[in-house]
Coordinates of C-alpha atoms in Angstrom, one line a residue:
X1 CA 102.8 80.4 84.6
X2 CA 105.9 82.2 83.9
X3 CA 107.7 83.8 86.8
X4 CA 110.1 86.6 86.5
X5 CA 112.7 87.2 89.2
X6 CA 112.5 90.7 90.7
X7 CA 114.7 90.1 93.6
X8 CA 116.7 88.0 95.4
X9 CA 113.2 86.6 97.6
X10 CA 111.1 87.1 94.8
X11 CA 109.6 86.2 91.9
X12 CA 106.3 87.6 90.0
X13 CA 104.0 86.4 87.0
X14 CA 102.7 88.6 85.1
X15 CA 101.4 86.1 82.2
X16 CA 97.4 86.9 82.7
X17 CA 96.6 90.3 82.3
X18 CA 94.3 90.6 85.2
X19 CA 96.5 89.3 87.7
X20 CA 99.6 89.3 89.1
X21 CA 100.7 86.6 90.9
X22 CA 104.0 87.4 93.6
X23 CA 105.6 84.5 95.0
X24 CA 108.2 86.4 97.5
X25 CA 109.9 83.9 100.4
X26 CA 108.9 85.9 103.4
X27 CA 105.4 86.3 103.3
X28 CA 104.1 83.5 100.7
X29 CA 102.5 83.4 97.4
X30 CA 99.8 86.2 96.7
X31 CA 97.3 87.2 93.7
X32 CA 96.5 90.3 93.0
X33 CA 93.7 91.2 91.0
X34 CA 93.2 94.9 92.1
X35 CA 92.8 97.0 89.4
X36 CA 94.8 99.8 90.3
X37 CA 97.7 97.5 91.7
X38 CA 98.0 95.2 88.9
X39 CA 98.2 98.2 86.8
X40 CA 100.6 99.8 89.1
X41 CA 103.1 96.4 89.5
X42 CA 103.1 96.4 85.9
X43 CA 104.4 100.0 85.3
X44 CA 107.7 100.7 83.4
X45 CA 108.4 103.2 86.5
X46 CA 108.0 100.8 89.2
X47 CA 109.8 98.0 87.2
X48 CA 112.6 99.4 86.5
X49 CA 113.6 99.5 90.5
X50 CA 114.4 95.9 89.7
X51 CA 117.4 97.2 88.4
X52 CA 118.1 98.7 91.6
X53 CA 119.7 97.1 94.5
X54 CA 118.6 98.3 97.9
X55 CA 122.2 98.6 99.1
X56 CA 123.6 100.7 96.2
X57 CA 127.4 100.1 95.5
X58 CA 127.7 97.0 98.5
X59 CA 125.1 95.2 96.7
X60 CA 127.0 96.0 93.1
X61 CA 130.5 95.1 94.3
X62 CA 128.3 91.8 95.8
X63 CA 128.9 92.5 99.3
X64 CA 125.4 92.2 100.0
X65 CA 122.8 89.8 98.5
X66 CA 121.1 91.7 95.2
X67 CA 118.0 92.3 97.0
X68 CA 116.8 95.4 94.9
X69 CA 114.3 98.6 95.4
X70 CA 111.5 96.7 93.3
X71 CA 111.4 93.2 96.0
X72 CA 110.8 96.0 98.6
X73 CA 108.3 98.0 97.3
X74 CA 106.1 94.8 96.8
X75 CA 107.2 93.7 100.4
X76 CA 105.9 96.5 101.9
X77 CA 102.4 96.9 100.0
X78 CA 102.0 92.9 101.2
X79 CA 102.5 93.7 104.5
X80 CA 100.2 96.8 104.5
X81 CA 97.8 93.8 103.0
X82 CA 98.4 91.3 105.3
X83 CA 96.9 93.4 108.1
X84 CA 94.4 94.1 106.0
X85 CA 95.2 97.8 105.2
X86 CA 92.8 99.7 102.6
X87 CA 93.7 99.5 98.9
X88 CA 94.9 103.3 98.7
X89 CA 97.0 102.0 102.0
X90 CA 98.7 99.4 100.0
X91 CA 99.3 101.6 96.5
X92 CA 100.7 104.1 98.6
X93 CA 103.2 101.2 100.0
X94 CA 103.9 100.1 96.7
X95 CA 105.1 103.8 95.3
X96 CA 106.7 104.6 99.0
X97 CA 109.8 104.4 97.1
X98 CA 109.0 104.6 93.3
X99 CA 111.3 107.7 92.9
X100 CA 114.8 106.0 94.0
X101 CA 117.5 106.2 91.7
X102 CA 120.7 104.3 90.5
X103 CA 122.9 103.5 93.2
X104 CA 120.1 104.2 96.1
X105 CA 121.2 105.8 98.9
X106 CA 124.3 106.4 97.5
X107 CA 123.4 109.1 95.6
X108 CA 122.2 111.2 99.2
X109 CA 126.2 111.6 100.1
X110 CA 126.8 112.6 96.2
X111 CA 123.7 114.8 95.5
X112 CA 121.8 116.0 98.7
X113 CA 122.4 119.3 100.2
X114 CA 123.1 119.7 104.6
X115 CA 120.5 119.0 106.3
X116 CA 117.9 117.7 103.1
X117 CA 116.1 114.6 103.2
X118 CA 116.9 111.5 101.2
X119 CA 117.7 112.8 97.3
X120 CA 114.7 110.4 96.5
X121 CA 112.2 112.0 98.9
X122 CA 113.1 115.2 97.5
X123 CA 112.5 114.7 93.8
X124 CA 109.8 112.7 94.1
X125 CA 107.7 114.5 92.4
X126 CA 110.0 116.1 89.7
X127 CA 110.2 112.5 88.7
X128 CA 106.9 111.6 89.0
X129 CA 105.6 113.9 86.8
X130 CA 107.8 112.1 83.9
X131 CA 105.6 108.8 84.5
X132 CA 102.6 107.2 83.5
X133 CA 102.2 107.3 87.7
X134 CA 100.1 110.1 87.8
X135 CA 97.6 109.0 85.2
X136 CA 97.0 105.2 86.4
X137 CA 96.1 106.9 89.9
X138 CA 93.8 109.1 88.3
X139 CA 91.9 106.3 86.0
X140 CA 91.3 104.5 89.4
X141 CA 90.3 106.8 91.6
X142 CA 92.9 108.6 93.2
X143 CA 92.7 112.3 90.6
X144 CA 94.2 114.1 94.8
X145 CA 97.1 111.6 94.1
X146 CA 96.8 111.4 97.6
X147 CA 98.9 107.5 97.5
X148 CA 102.0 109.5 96.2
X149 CA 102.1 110.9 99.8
X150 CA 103.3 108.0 101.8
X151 CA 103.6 110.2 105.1
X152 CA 100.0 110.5 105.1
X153 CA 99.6 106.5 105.9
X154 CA 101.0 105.5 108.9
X155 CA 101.0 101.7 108.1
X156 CA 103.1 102.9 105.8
X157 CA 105.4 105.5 107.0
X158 CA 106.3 105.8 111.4
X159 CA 109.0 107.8 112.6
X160 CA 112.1 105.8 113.9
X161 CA 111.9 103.9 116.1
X162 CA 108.3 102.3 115.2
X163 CA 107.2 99.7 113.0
X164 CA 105.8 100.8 109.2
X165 CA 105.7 98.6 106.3
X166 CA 108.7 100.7 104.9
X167 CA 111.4 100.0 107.9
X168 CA 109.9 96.3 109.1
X169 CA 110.6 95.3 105.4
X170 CA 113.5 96.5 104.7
X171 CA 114.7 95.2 107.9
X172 CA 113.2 91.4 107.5
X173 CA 114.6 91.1 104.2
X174 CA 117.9 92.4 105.2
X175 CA 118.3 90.8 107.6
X176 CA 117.4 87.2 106.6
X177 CA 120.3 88.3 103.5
X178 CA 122.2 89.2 105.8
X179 CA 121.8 86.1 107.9
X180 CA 121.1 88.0 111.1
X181 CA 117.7 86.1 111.2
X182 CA 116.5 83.0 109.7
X183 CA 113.7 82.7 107.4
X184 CA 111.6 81.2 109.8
X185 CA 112.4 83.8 112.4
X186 CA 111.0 86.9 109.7
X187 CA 108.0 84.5 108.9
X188 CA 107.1 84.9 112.7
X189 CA 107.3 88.2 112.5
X190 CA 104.7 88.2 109.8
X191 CA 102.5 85.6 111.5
X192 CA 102.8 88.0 114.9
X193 CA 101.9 91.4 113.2
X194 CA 98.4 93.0 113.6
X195 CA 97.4 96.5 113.0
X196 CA 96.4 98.5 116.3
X197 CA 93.3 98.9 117.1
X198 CA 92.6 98.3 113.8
X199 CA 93.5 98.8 109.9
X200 CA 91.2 101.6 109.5
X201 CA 91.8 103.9 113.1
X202 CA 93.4 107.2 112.3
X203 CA 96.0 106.2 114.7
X204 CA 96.6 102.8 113.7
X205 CA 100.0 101.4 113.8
X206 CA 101.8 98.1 113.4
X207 CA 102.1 96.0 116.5
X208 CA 103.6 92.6 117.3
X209 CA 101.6 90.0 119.2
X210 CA 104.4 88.1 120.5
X211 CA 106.6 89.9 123.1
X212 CA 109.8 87.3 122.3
X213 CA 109.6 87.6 118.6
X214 CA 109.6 91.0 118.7
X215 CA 112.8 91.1 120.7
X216 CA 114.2 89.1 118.0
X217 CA 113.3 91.4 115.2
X218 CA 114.8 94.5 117.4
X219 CA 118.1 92.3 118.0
X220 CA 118.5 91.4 114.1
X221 CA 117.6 94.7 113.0
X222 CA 120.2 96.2 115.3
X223 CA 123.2 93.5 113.8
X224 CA 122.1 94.2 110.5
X225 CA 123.1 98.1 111.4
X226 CA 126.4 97.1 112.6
X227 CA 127.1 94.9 110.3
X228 CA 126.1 96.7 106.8
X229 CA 123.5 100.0 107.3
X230 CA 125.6 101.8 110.0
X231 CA 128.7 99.6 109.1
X232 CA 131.8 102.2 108.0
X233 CA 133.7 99.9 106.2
X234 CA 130.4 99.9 103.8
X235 CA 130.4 103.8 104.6
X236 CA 133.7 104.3 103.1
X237 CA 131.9 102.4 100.2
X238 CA 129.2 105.0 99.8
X239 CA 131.5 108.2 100.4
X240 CA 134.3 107.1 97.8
X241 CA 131.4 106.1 95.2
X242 CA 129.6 109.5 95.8
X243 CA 132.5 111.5 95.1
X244 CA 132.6 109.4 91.5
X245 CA 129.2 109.9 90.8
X246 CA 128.8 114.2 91.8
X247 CA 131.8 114.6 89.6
X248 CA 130.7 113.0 86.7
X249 CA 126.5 114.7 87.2
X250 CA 128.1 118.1 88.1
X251 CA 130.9 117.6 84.9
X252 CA 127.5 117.0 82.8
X253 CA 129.6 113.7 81.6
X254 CA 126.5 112.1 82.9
X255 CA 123.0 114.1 83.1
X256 CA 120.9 113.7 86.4
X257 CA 118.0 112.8 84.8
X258 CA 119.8 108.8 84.0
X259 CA 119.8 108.4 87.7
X260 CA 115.8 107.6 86.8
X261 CA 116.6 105.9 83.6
X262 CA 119.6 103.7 84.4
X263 CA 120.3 100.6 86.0
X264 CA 122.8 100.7 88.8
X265 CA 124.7 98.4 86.6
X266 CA 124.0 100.7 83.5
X267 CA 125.1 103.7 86.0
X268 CA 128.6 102.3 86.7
X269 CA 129.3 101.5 83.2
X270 CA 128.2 105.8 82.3
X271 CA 130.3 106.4 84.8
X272 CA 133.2 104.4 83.8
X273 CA 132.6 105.8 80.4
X274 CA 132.9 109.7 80.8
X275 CA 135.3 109.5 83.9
X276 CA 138.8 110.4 83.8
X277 CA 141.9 107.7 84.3
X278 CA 142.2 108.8 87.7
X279 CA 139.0 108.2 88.4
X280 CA 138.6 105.5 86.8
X281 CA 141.4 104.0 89.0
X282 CA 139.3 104.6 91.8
X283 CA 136.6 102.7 90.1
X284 CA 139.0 100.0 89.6
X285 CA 140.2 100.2 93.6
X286 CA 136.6 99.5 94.6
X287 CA 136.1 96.7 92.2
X288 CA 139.4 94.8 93.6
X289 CA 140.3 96.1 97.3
X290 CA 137.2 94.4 98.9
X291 CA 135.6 95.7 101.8
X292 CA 137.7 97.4 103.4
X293 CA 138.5 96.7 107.3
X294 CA 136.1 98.8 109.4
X295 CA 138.6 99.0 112.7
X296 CA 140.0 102.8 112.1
X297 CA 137.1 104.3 109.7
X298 CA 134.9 107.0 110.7
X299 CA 131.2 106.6 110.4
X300 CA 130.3 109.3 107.3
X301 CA 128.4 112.4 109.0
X302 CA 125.5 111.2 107.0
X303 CA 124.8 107.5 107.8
X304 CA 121.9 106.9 110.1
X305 CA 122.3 104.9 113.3
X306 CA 119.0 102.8 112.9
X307 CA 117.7 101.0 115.7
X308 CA 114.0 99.8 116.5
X309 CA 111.6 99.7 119.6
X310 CA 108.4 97.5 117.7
X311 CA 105.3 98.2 119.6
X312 CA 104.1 94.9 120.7
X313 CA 100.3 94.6 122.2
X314 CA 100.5 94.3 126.1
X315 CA 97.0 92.3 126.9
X316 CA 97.3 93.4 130.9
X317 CA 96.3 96.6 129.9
X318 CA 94.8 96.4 126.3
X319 CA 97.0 98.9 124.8
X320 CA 100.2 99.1 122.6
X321 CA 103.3 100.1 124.5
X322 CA 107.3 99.9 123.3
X323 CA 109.1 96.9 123.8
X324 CA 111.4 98.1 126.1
X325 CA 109.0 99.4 128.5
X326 CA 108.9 95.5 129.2
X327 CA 112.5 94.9 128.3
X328 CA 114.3 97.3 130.3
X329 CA 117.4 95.2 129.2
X330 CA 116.8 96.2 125.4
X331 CA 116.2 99.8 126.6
X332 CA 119.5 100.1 127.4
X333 CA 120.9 97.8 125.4
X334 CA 119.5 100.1 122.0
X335 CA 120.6 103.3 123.9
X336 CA 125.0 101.5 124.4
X337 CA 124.7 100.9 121.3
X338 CA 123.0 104.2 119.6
X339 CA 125.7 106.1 121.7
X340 CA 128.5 104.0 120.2
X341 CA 127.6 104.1 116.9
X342 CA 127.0 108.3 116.7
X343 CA 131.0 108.3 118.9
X344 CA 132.1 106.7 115.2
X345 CA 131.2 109.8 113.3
X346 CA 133.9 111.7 111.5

């Protein structure tokens, strides 16, 4: 076997062309011999998200761990097949983010108009339709493309503050990088989770079995926001690098469509190539400064405060209810905190 490292909690082999073997930290070592996921895992559009980092310019200025758009992607599909989701379920995980560009969510405060949704949301499609995507559905079954829509699969895609595979994730790899949980804390997590009432239900949803646990993930998940997501020392990051990158796009010193073609390192070194000398002294700034001290920065108007209330299975009554309908101290622990967090914005 030959593994190739895809992330900082994973590895994959692709040396047998019928499988794809995924080794990945959190949630063990799995084989995947689904046509239209080994096909898809082995795409030059979903590989190159290796080259992006999940935390755009704090990952690249290694204030976060390297854990990249690619590690997640796979993360989620496994967890949509852990609970036994359908194989259009789990494709649709893996291509939830397939469209993200250079620099992540960075490129929202340089790119995306008031009141749009994430830059990558937005153009999914427009980038889509450059890809080979599109065609490997189609050869499999899937001509309606219908695994291109993740909003369409709720194991996939919940509205804050629920479980999906997309936030429960990003937040258990996150947070284990971020050491706001252990290993073996996010590998309870996985052990506890179980879709409600079942994979198939129209209204199925992720649940946790184990009340405690869950009350762990919602804790960690919350650090993790105060430390890095909702964090405006990592804000000022974001802002200062978006500024770099919408002049250089909107100067045409670097054209929009690289943001699907370059690595974020590839990106910076574009940017530092077309910039000015001014600019590039801002480049340098944020290459030697370090983070910057969070005590009198605003929080940018475009951060979200992310918090989560998992569902978690209540057997008294046989249904799925919020965790703080039986932690009314986490109820109003998340709401201090969500109130504290929006009194930061600028």
């Amino acid at each position: 076997m030959s593994f190739l490292k895809v992330g900082y909690f994973q590895t994959v082999d692709f040396s047998t062309k019928e499988i794809v073997i995924i080794r990945d930290q959190l949630y063990g070592t799995h084989t995947i011999s689904d046509p239209v996921l080994n096909e898809l895992l082995r795409s030059p559009s979903l590989l190159r998200l290796v080259g992006v980092r999940q935390h755009g310019i704090s990952s690249l200025l290694n204030f976060t761990p390297p854990i990249t758009r690619f590690e997640h992607s796979v993360g989620a599909f496994l967890l949509v097949r852990h609970v036994g989701g359908s194989i259009e379920e789990q494709a649709a995980a893996l291509l939830h983010d397939v469209s993200h560009t250079a620099m992540s969510h960075v490129v929202d405060f340089a790119l995306s108009q008031p009141g749009e949704g994430s830059f990558h949301e937005v153009h999914k499609m427009r980038f889509v339709k450059t890809t080979q995507i599109p065609d490997i559905l189609s050869r499999h079954g899937f001509a309606d493309l219908k695994p291109l829509d993740e909003e369409l699969y709720p194991l996939v895609e919940m509205p804050a503050p629920h479980l999906c595979a997309d936030r429960l994730d990003y937040g258990l790899r996150d947070a284990v990088g971020f050491q706001s949980l252990t290993l073996e804390d996010a590998r309870r997590v996985v052990a506890s989770l179980r879709a409600f009432p079942d994979a198939t239900s129209a209204h199925r949803l992720f649940v946790l079995q184990d009340h405690e646990v869950a009350l762990s993930l919602a804790k960690g998940y919350m650090r993790c926001d105060r430390d890095v997501w909702g964090n405006p020392a990592h804000g000022d990051l974001y802002t200062r690098t978006a500024d770099l990158m919408r002049s250089c796009i909107h100067d045409g010193g670097v054209p929009e469509e690289d943001l699907w073609k370059l690595s974020d390192d590839d990106f910076w070194a574009a940017m530092r190539k077309v910039l000015d000398s001014e600019a590039r002294g801002a480049m340098d700034r944020l290459e030697s400064e370090g983070l910057p001290s969070d005590g009198n920065l605003p929080l940018p108007r475009g951060a979200k405060v992310r918090t989560i209330d998992p569902d978690v299975y209540d057997p008294s009554t046989g249904k799925a209810v919020p965790l703080s309908a039986l932690y009314p101290q986490y109820a109003a622990e998340r709401e201090q905190y969500i109130l504290k967090r929006k009194a930061l914005y600028a």
